[in-house]
Amino acid sequence: MNALEIVRAVQEHGAQLVEEDGRLVVKGTGERLPDDLRSELGQHKAAVLIALGCPFDRAVASILDDLRPHLAPALRALPDERLLALVNWHIFAAWEKALREFGKR
């Protein structure tokens, strides 16, 4: 599912998604959303936040907040800008490695 399909699926369950301080909040239903839809929300949180009009910097901060608990303590302490630079560097390094591997085929 993409972000817009997720938003529509939530609406089909009689609820609305809103962004509050970089968090996704489900409003308008007394019932819990199906587990598969909740899983999609978690997997595509950043895209859904942006689709809802959340400012990009707040969406990125939310992603970094979700990432921090899984990092070593020294990395958790990095300010957002440095952690984002490190994440971006790792993405580019992985991309370059994949291209080199592809070129060997």
mmCIF file of N, CA and C in Angstrom:
data_model
loop_
_atom_site.group_PDB
_atom_site.id
_atom_site.type_symbol
_atom_site.label_atom_id
_atom_site.label_comp_id
_atom_site.label_asym_id
_atom_site.label_seq_id
_atom_site.Cartn_x
_atom_site.Cartn_y
_atom_site.Cartn_z
ATOM 1 N N MET A 1 0.844 -1.188 0.000
ATOM 2 C CA MET A 1 0.000 0.000 0.000
ATOM 3 C C MET A 1 0.886 1.247 0.000
ATOM 4 N N ASN A 2 0.413 2.276 -0.689
ATOM 5 C CA ASN A 2 1.117 3.543 -0.594
ATOM 6 C C ASN A 2 0.387 4.429 0.431
ATOM 7 N N ALA A 3 0.931 5.601 0.673
ATOM 8 C CA ALA A 3 0.391 6.475 1.724
ATOM 9 C C ALA A 3 -1.066 6.846 1.486
ATOM 10 N N LEU A 4 -1.422 7.171 0.252
ATOM 11 C CA LEU A 4 -2.806 7.562 -0.024
ATOM 12 C C LEU A 4 -3.770 6.390 0.132
ATOM 13 N N GLU A 5 -3.331 5.191 -0.249
ATOM 14 C CA GLU A 5 -4.167 4.003 -0.061
ATOM 15 C C GLU A 5 -4.380 3.727 1.428
ATOM 16 N N ILE A 6 -3.373 3.966 2.220
ATOM 17 C CA ILE A 6 -3.500 3.771 3.674
ATOM 18 C C ILE A 6 -4.496 4.766 4.251
ATOM 19 N N VAL A 7 -4.383 6.030 3.852
ATOM 20 C CA VAL A 7 -5.319 7.053 4.338
ATOM 21 C C VAL A 7 -6.744 6.671 3.956
ATOM 22 N N ARG A 8 -6.953 6.222 2.700
ATOM 23 C CA ARG A 8 -8.292 5.798 2.258
ATOM 24 C C ARG A 8 -8.790 4.597 3.054
ATOM 25 N N ALA A 9 -7.911 3.637 3.317
ATOM 26 C CA ALA A 9 -8.303 2.442 4.073
ATOM 27 C C ALA A 9 -8.741 2.820 5.486
ATOM 28 N N VAL A 10 -8.036 3.749 6.098
ATOM 29 C CA VAL A 10 -8.428 4.216 7.441
ATOM 30 C C VAL A 10 -9.801 4.888 7.360
ATOM 31 N N GLN A 11 -10.014 5.691 6.332
ATOM 32 C CA GLN A 11 -11.312 6.356 6.159
ATOM 33 C C GLN A 11 -12.438 5.344 5.941
ATOM 34 N N GLU A 12 -12.133 4.251 5.234
ATOM 35 C CA GLU A 12 -13.144 3.219 5.011
ATOM 36 C C GLU A 12 -13.548 2.528 6.308
ATOM 37 N N HIS A 13 -12.715 2.620 7.322
ATOM 38 C CA HIS A 13 -13.040 2.071 8.644
ATOM 39 C C HIS A 13 -13.701 3.131 9.534
ATOM 40 N N GLY A 14 -14.108 4.250 8.926
ATOM 41 C CA GLY A 14 -14.831 5.286 9.653
ATOM 42 C C GLY A 14 -13.951 6.161 10.516
ATOM 43 N N ALA A 15 -12.664 6.205 10.227
ATOM 44 C CA ALA A 15 -11.737 6.996 11.032
ATOM 45 C C ALA A 15 -10.992 7.992 10.150
ATOM 46 N N GLN A 16 -10.298 8.882 10.781
ATOM 47 C CA GLN A 16 -9.460 9.867 10.097
ATOM 48 C C GLN A 16 -8.069 9.831 10.712
ATOM 49 N N LEU A 17 -7.067 10.039 9.888
ATOM 50 C CA LEU A 17 -5.697 10.172 10.370
ATOM 51 C C LEU A 17 -5.363 11.651 10.457
ATOM 52 N N VAL A 18 -4.773 12.041 11.556
ATOM 53 C CA VAL A 18 -4.292 13.410 11.705
ATOM 54 C C VAL A 18 -2.870 13.356 12.247
ATOM 55 N N GLU A 19 -2.135 14.410 11.979
ATOM 56 C CA GLU A 19 -0.781 14.539 12.480
ATOM 57 C C GLU A 19 -0.813 15.469 13.672
ATOM 58 N N GLU A 20 -0.258 15.032 14.775
ATOM 59 C CA GLU A 20 -0.144 15.868 15.970
ATOM 60 C C GLU A 20 1.284 15.755 16.494
ATOM 61 N N ASP A 21 2.020 16.844 16.363
ATOM 62 C CA ASP A 21 3.413 16.884 16.837
ATOM 63 C C ASP A 21 4.261 15.753 16.260
ATOM 64 N N GLY A 22 4.095 15.485 14.986
ATOM 65 C CA GLY A 22 4.892 14.461 14.322
ATOM 66 C C GLY A 22 4.428 13.044 14.572
ATOM 67 N N ARG A 23 3.274 12.897 15.212
ATOM 68 C CA ARG A 23 2.726 11.559 15.465
ATOM 69 C C ARG A 23 1.472 11.375 14.622
ATOM 70 N N LEU A 24 1.226 10.132 14.229
ATOM 71 C CA LEU A 24 -0.025 9.798 13.548
ATOM 72 C C LEU A 24 -1.065 9.465 14.603
ATOM 73 N N VAL A 25 -2.199 10.111 14.518
ATOM 74 C CA VAL A 25 -3.280 9.874 15.470
ATOM 75 C C VAL A 25 -4.523 9.469 14.686
ATOM 76 N N VAL A 26 -5.169 8.391 15.131
ATOM 77 C CA VAL A 26 -6.405 7.920 14.513
ATOM 78 C C VAL A 26 -7.565 8.493 15.314
ATOM 79 N N LYS A 27 -8.467 9.188 14.630
ATOM 80 C CA LYS A 27 -9.621 9.803 15.305
ATOM 81 C C LYS A 27 -10.910 9.356 14.635
ATOM 82 N N GLY A 28 -11.973 9.318 15.440
ATOM 83 C CA GLY A 28 -13.291 9.126 14.880
ATOM 84 C C GLY A 28 -13.842 7.724 14.921
ATOM 85 N N THR A 29 -13.158 6.811 15.554
ATOM 86 C CA THR A 29 -13.698 5.458 15.660
ATOM 87 C C THR A 29 -13.419 4.931 17.057
ATOM 88 N N GLY A 30 -14.373 4.222 17.583
ATOM 89 C CA GLY A 30 -14.173 3.602 18.881
ATOM 90 C C GLY A 30 -13.532 2.230 18.761
ATOM 91 N N GLU A 31 -13.439 1.752 17.524
ATOM 92 C CA GLU A 31 -12.887 0.424 17.292
ATOM 93 C C GLU A 31 -11.432 0.510 16.860
ATOM 94 N N ARG A 32 -10.702 -0.511 17.208
ATOM 95 C CA ARG A 32 -9.298 -0.608 16.816
ATOM 96 C C ARG A 32 -9.218 -0.961 15.325
ATOM 97 N N LEU A 33 -8.271 -0.340 14.629
ATOM 98 C CA LEU A 33 -8.061 -0.669 13.220
ATOM 99 C C LEU A 33 -7.510 -2.085 13.104
ATOM 100 N N PRO A 34 -7.765 -2.767 11.996
ATOM 101 C CA PRO A 34 -7.231 -4.117 11.810
ATOM 102 C C PRO A 34 -5.701 -4.121 11.919
ATOM 103 N N ASP A 35 -5.171 -5.223 12.415
ATOM 104 C CA ASP A 35 -3.723 -5.333 12.630
ATOM 105 C C ASP A 35 -2.928 -5.099 11.353
ATOM 106 N N ASP A 36 -3.410 -5.612 10.220
ATOM 107 C CA ASP A 36 -2.654 -5.426 8.975
ATOM 108 C C ASP A 36 -2.592 -3.951 8.577
ATOM 109 N N LEU A 37 -3.664 -3.200 8.829
ATOM 110 C CA LEU A 37 -3.669 -1.778 8.523
ATOM 111 C C LEU A 37 -2.770 -1.021 9.498
ATOM 112 N N ARG A 38 -2.803 -1.404 10.761
ATOM 113 C CA ARG A 38 -1.903 -0.786 11.747
ATOM 114 C C ARG A 38 -0.449 -1.043 11.379
ATOM 115 N N SER A 39 -0.163 -2.230 10.875
ATOM 116 C CA SER A 39 1.189 -2.566 10.437
ATOM 117 C C SER A 39 1.602 -1.679 9.257
ATOM 118 N N GLU A 40 0.694 -1.504 8.301
ATOM 119 C CA GLU A 40 0.983 -0.632 7.153
ATOM 120 C C GLU A 40 1.257 0.797 7.608
ATOM 121 N N LEU A 41 0.470 1.266 8.574
ATOM 122 C CA LEU A 41 0.690 2.614 9.120
ATOM 123 C C LEU A 41 2.093 2.736 9.699
ATOM 124 N N GLY A 42 2.512 1.734 10.450
ATOM 125 C CA GLY A 42 3.843 1.766 11.046
ATOM 126 C C GLY A 42 4.951 1.716 10.016
ATOM 127 N N GLN A 43 4.766 0.900 8.992
ATOM 128 C CA GLN A 43 5.796 0.743 7.966
ATOM 129 C C GLN A 43 5.919 1.972 7.071
ATOM 130 N N HIS A 44 4.837 2.694 6.898
ATOM 131 C CA HIS A 44 4.824 3.823 5.968
ATOM 132 C C HIS A 44 4.524 5.149 6.671
ATOM 133 N N LYS A 45 4.887 5.220 7.942
ATOM 134 C CA LYS A 45 4.565 6.384 8.765
ATOM 135 C C LYS A 45 5.035 7.695 8.133
ATOM 136 N N ALA A 46 6.287 7.744 7.700
ATOM 137 C CA ALA A 46 6.823 9.001 7.145
ATOM 138 C C ALA A 46 6.038 9.436 5.912
ATOM 139 N N ALA A 47 5.759 8.509 5.015
ATOM 140 C CA ALA A 47 5.020 8.846 3.796
ATOM 141 C C ALA A 47 3.605 9.311 4.135
ATOM 142 N N VAL A 48 2.975 8.670 5.110
ATOM 143 C CA VAL A 48 1.617 9.073 5.508
ATOM 144 C C VAL A 48 1.652 10.464 6.135
ATOM 145 N N LEU A 49 2.648 10.724 6.989
ATOM 146 C CA LEU A 49 2.771 12.064 7.589
ATOM 147 C C LEU A 49 2.891 13.131 6.511
ATOM 148 N N ILE A 50 3.723 12.868 5.516
ATOM 149 C CA ILE A 50 3.918 13.840 4.442
ATOM 150 C C ILE A 50 2.639 13.974 3.617
ATOM 151 N N ALA A 51 1.944 12.864 3.349
ATOM 152 C CA ALA A 51 0.681 12.915 2.599
ATOM 153 C C ALA A 51 -0.369 13.728 3.350
ATOM 154 N N LEU A 52 -0.299 13.729 4.667
ATOM 155 C CA LEU A 52 -1.249 14.496 5.477
ATOM 156 C C LEU A 52 -0.859 15.971 5.590
ATOM 157 N N GLY A 53 0.269 16.328 4.986
ATOM 158 C CA GLY A 53 0.682 17.732 5.006
ATOM 159 C C GLY A 53 1.625 18.095 6.128
ATOM 160 N N CYS A 54 2.138 17.115 6.816
ATOM 161 C CA CYS A 54 3.092 17.378 7.889
ATOM 162 C C CYS A 54 4.343 18.011 7.288
ATOM 163 N N PRO A 55 4.870 19.058 7.898
ATOM 164 C CA PRO A 55 6.114 19.636 7.379
ATOM 165 C C PRO A 55 7.215 18.578 7.323
ATOM 166 N N PHE A 56 8.009 18.649 6.278
ATOM 167 C CA PHE A 56 9.043 17.639 6.036
ATOM 168 C C PHE A 56 9.988 17.498 7.225
ATOM 169 N N ASP A 57 10.400 18.612 7.829
ATOM 170 C CA ASP A 57 11.338 18.522 8.946
ATOM 171 C C ASP A 57 10.725 17.795 10.142
ATOM 172 N N ARG A 58 9.430 17.968 10.351
ATOM 173 C CA ARG A 58 8.774 17.264 11.451
ATOM 174 C C ARG A 58 8.643 15.769 11.148
ATOM 175 N N ALA A 59 8.391 15.433 9.880
ATOM 176 C CA ALA A 59 8.312 14.028 9.477
ATOM 177 C C ALA A 59 9.675 13.358 9.661
ATOM 178 N N VAL A 60 10.737 14.039 9.265
ATOM 179 C CA VAL A 60 12.090 13.493 9.425
ATOM 180 C C VAL A 60 12.419 13.325 10.909
ATOM 181 N N ALA A 61 12.069 14.301 11.723
ATOM 182 C CA ALA A 61 12.322 14.199 13.167
ATOM 183 C C ALA A 61 11.584 13.001 13.757
ATOM 184 N N SER A 62 10.386 12.743 13.280
ATOM 185 C CA SER A 62 9.612 11.595 13.753
ATOM 186 C C SER A 62 10.302 10.284 13.386
ATOM 187 N N ILE A 63 10.834 10.223 12.156
ATOM 188 C CA ILE A 63 11.557 9.024 11.721
ATOM 189 C C ILE A 63 12.774 8.800 12.602
ATOM 190 N N LEU A 64 13.525 9.871 12.862
ATOM 191 C CA LEU A 64 14.722 9.745 13.695
ATOM 192 C C LEU A 64 14.360 9.328 15.117
ATOM 193 N N ASP A 65 13.242 9.828 15.640
ATOM 194 C CA ASP A 65 12.786 9.418 16.977
ATOM 195 C C ASP A 65 12.486 7.926 17.017
ATOM 196 N N ASP A 66 11.907 7.396 15.940
ATOM 197 C CA ASP A 66 11.613 5.964 15.871
ATOM 198 C C ASP A 66 12.896 5.142 15.757
ATOM 199 N N LEU A 67 13.901 5.707 15.113
ATOM 200 C CA LEU A 67 15.162 5.014 14.879
ATOM 201 C C LEU A 67 16.058 4.978 16.116
ATOM 202 N N ARG A 68 16.069 6.045 16.888
ATOM 203 C CA ARG A 68 17.006 6.193 18.012
ATOM 204 C C ARG A 68 17.050 5.016 18.991
ATOM 205 N N PRO A 69 15.928 4.458 19.416
ATOM 206 C CA PRO A 69 16.005 3.367 20.404
ATOM 207 C C PRO A 69 16.784 2.147 19.912
ATOM 208 N N HIS A 70 16.960 2.018 18.610
ATOM 209 C CA HIS A 70 17.634 0.857 18.036
ATOM 210 C C HIS A 70 19.118 1.098 17.805
ATOM 211 N N LEU A 71 19.604 2.263 18.181
ATOM 212 C CA LEU A 71 20.993 2.642 17.949
ATOM 213 C C LEU A 71 21.837 2.469 19.205
ATOM 214 N N ALA A 72 23.141 2.420 18.996
ATOM 215 C CA ALA A 72 24.081 2.404 20.116
ATOM 216 C C ALA A 72 23.947 3.729 20.881
ATOM 217 N N PRO A 73 24.226 3.723 22.189
ATOM 218 C CA PRO A 73 24.055 4.950 22.985
ATOM 219 C C PRO A 73 24.772 6.178 22.420
ATOM 220 N N ALA A 74 25.971 6.006 21.884
ATOM 221 C CA ALA A 74 26.698 7.160 21.336
ATOM 222 C C ALA A 74 25.957 7.765 20.147
ATOM 223 N N LEU A 75 25.346 6.928 19.333
ATOM 224 C CA LEU A 75 24.602 7.436 18.175
ATOM 225 C C LEU A 75 23.280 8.069 18.597
ATOM 226 N N ARG A 76 22.662 7.533 19.647
ATOM 227 C CA ARG A 76 21.397 8.108 20.143
ATOM 228 C C ARG A 76 21.570 9.553 20.563
ATOM 229 N N ALA A 77 22.780 9.886 21.035
ATOM 230 C CA ALA A 77 23.026 11.227 21.559
ATOM 231 C C ALA A 77 23.267 12.267 20.467
ATOM 232 N N LEU A 78 23.442 11.832 19.229
ATOM 233 C CA LEU A 78 23.705 12.787 18.144
ATOM 234 C C LEU A 78 22.499 13.694 17.910
ATOM 235 N N PRO A 79 22.757 14.969 17.616
ATOM 236 C CA PRO A 79 21.637 15.839 17.235
ATOM 237 C C PRO A 79 21.037 15.366 15.913
ATOM 238 N N ASP A 80 19.796 15.735 15.662
ATOM 239 C CA ASP A 80 19.081 15.283 14.466
ATOM 240 C C ASP A 80 19.865 15.504 13.176
ATOM 241 N N GLU A 81 20.479 16.688 13.022
ATOM 242 C CA GLU A 81 21.171 16.998 11.769
ATOM 243 C C GLU A 81 22.320 16.020 11.525
ATOM 244 N N ARG A 82 23.076 15.706 12.570
ATOM 245 C CA ARG A 82 24.212 14.789 12.405
ATOM 246 C C ARG A 82 23.753 13.355 12.189
ATOM 247 N N LEU A 83 22.715 12.963 12.908
ATOM 248 C CA LEU A 83 22.193 11.606 12.721
ATOM 249 C C LEU A 83 21.634 11.450 11.309
ATOM 250 N N LEU A 84 20.940 12.452 10.820
ATOM 251 C CA LEU A 84 20.399 12.403 9.465
ATOM 252 C C LEU A 84 21.526 12.331 8.436
ATOM 253 N N ALA A 85 22.586 13.090 8.644
ATOM 254 C CA ALA A 85 23.734 13.037 7.727
ATOM 255 C C ALA A 85 24.345 11.642 7.733
ATOM 256 N N LEU A 86 24.453 11.030 8.898
ATOM 257 C CA LEU A 86 25.007 9.686 9.002
ATOM 258 C C LEU A 86 24.109 8.665 8.300
ATOM 259 N N VAL A 87 22.818 8.770 8.500
ATOM 260 C CA VAL A 87 21.865 7.870 7.832
ATOM 261 C C VAL A 87 21.974 8.032 6.319
ATOM 262 N N ASN A 88 22.010 9.283 5.857
ATOM 263 C CA ASN A 88 22.124 9.525 4.416
ATOM 264 C C ASN A 88 23.424 8.955 3.866
ATOM 265 N N TRP A 89 24.515 9.115 4.593
ATOM 266 C CA TRP A 89 25.801 8.578 4.148
ATOM 267 C C TRP A 89 25.714 7.065 4.003
ATOM 268 N N HIS A 90 25.081 6.401 4.955
ATOM 269 C CA HIS A 90 24.937 4.941 4.887
ATOM 270 C C HIS A 90 24.061 4.514 3.706
ATOM 271 N N ILE A 91 23.054 5.285 3.413
ATOM 272 C CA ILE A 91 22.209 4.981 2.253
ATOM 273 C C ILE A 91 23.033 5.071 0.975
ATOM 274 N N PHE A 92 23.810 6.132 0.831
ATOM 275 C CA PHE A 92 24.643 6.277 -0.371
ATOM 276 C C PHE A 92 25.697 5.183 -0.452
ATOM 277 N N ALA A 93 26.300 4.834 0.683
ATOM 278 C CA ALA A 93 27.310 3.773 0.687
ATOM 279 C C ALA A 93 26.687 2.440 0.267
ATOM 280 N N ALA A 94 25.500 2.138 0.771
ATOM 281 C CA ALA A 94 24.816 0.895 0.399
ATOM 282 C C ALA A 94 24.458 0.912 -1.085
ATOM 283 N N TRP A 95 24.041 2.071 -1.592
ATOM 284 C CA TRP A 95 23.705 2.200 -3.011
ATOM 285 C C TRP A 95 24.942 1.946 -3.872
ATOM 286 N N GLU A 96 26.058 2.550 -3.506
ATOM 287 C CA GLU A 96 27.297 2.344 -4.260
ATOM 288 C C GLU A 96 27.717 0.877 -4.242
ATOM 289 N N LYS A 97 27.594 0.239 -3.094
ATOM 290 C CA LYS A 97 27.952 -1.178 -2.985
ATOM 291 C C LYS A 97 27.055 -2.032 -3.895
ATOM 292 N N ALA A 98 25.770 -1.721 -3.891
ATOM 293 C CA ALA A 98 24.834 -2.464 -4.744
ATOM 294 C C ALA A 98 25.178 -2.271 -6.221
ATOM 295 N N LEU A 99 25.544 -1.056 -6.602
ATOM 296 C CA LEU A 99 25.918 -0.798 -7.994
ATOM 297 C C LEU A 99 27.185 -1.564 -8.379
ATOM 298 N N ARG A 100 28.161 -1.612 -7.471
ATOM 299 C CA ARG A 100 29.381 -2.376 -7.746
ATOM 300 C C ARG A 100 29.072 -3.855 -7.917
ATOM 301 N N GLU A 101 28.224 -4.375 -7.041
ATOM 302 C CA GLU A 101 27.844 -5.789 -7.127
ATOM 303 C C GLU A 101 27.089 -6.065 -8.433
ATOM 304 N N PHE A 102 26.224 -5.158 -8.806
ATOM 305 C CA PHE A 102 25.460 -5.303 -10.047
ATOM 306 C C PHE A 102 26.397 -5.300 -11.248
ATOM 307 N N GLY A 103 27.429 -4.457 -11.190
ATOM 308 C CA GLY A 103 28.386 -4.372 -12.280
ATOM 309 C C GLY A 103 29.243 -5.620 -12.455
ATOM 310 N N LYS A 104 29.351 -6.416 -11.400
ATOM 311 C CA LYS A 104 30.143 -7.651 -11.467
ATOM 312 C C LYS A 104 29.391 -8.772 -12.177
ATOM 313 N N ARG A 105 28.117 -8.609 -12.385
ATOM 314 C CA ARG A 105 27.299 -9.681 -12.983
ATOM 315 C C ARG A 105 27.409 -9.715 -14.463
#
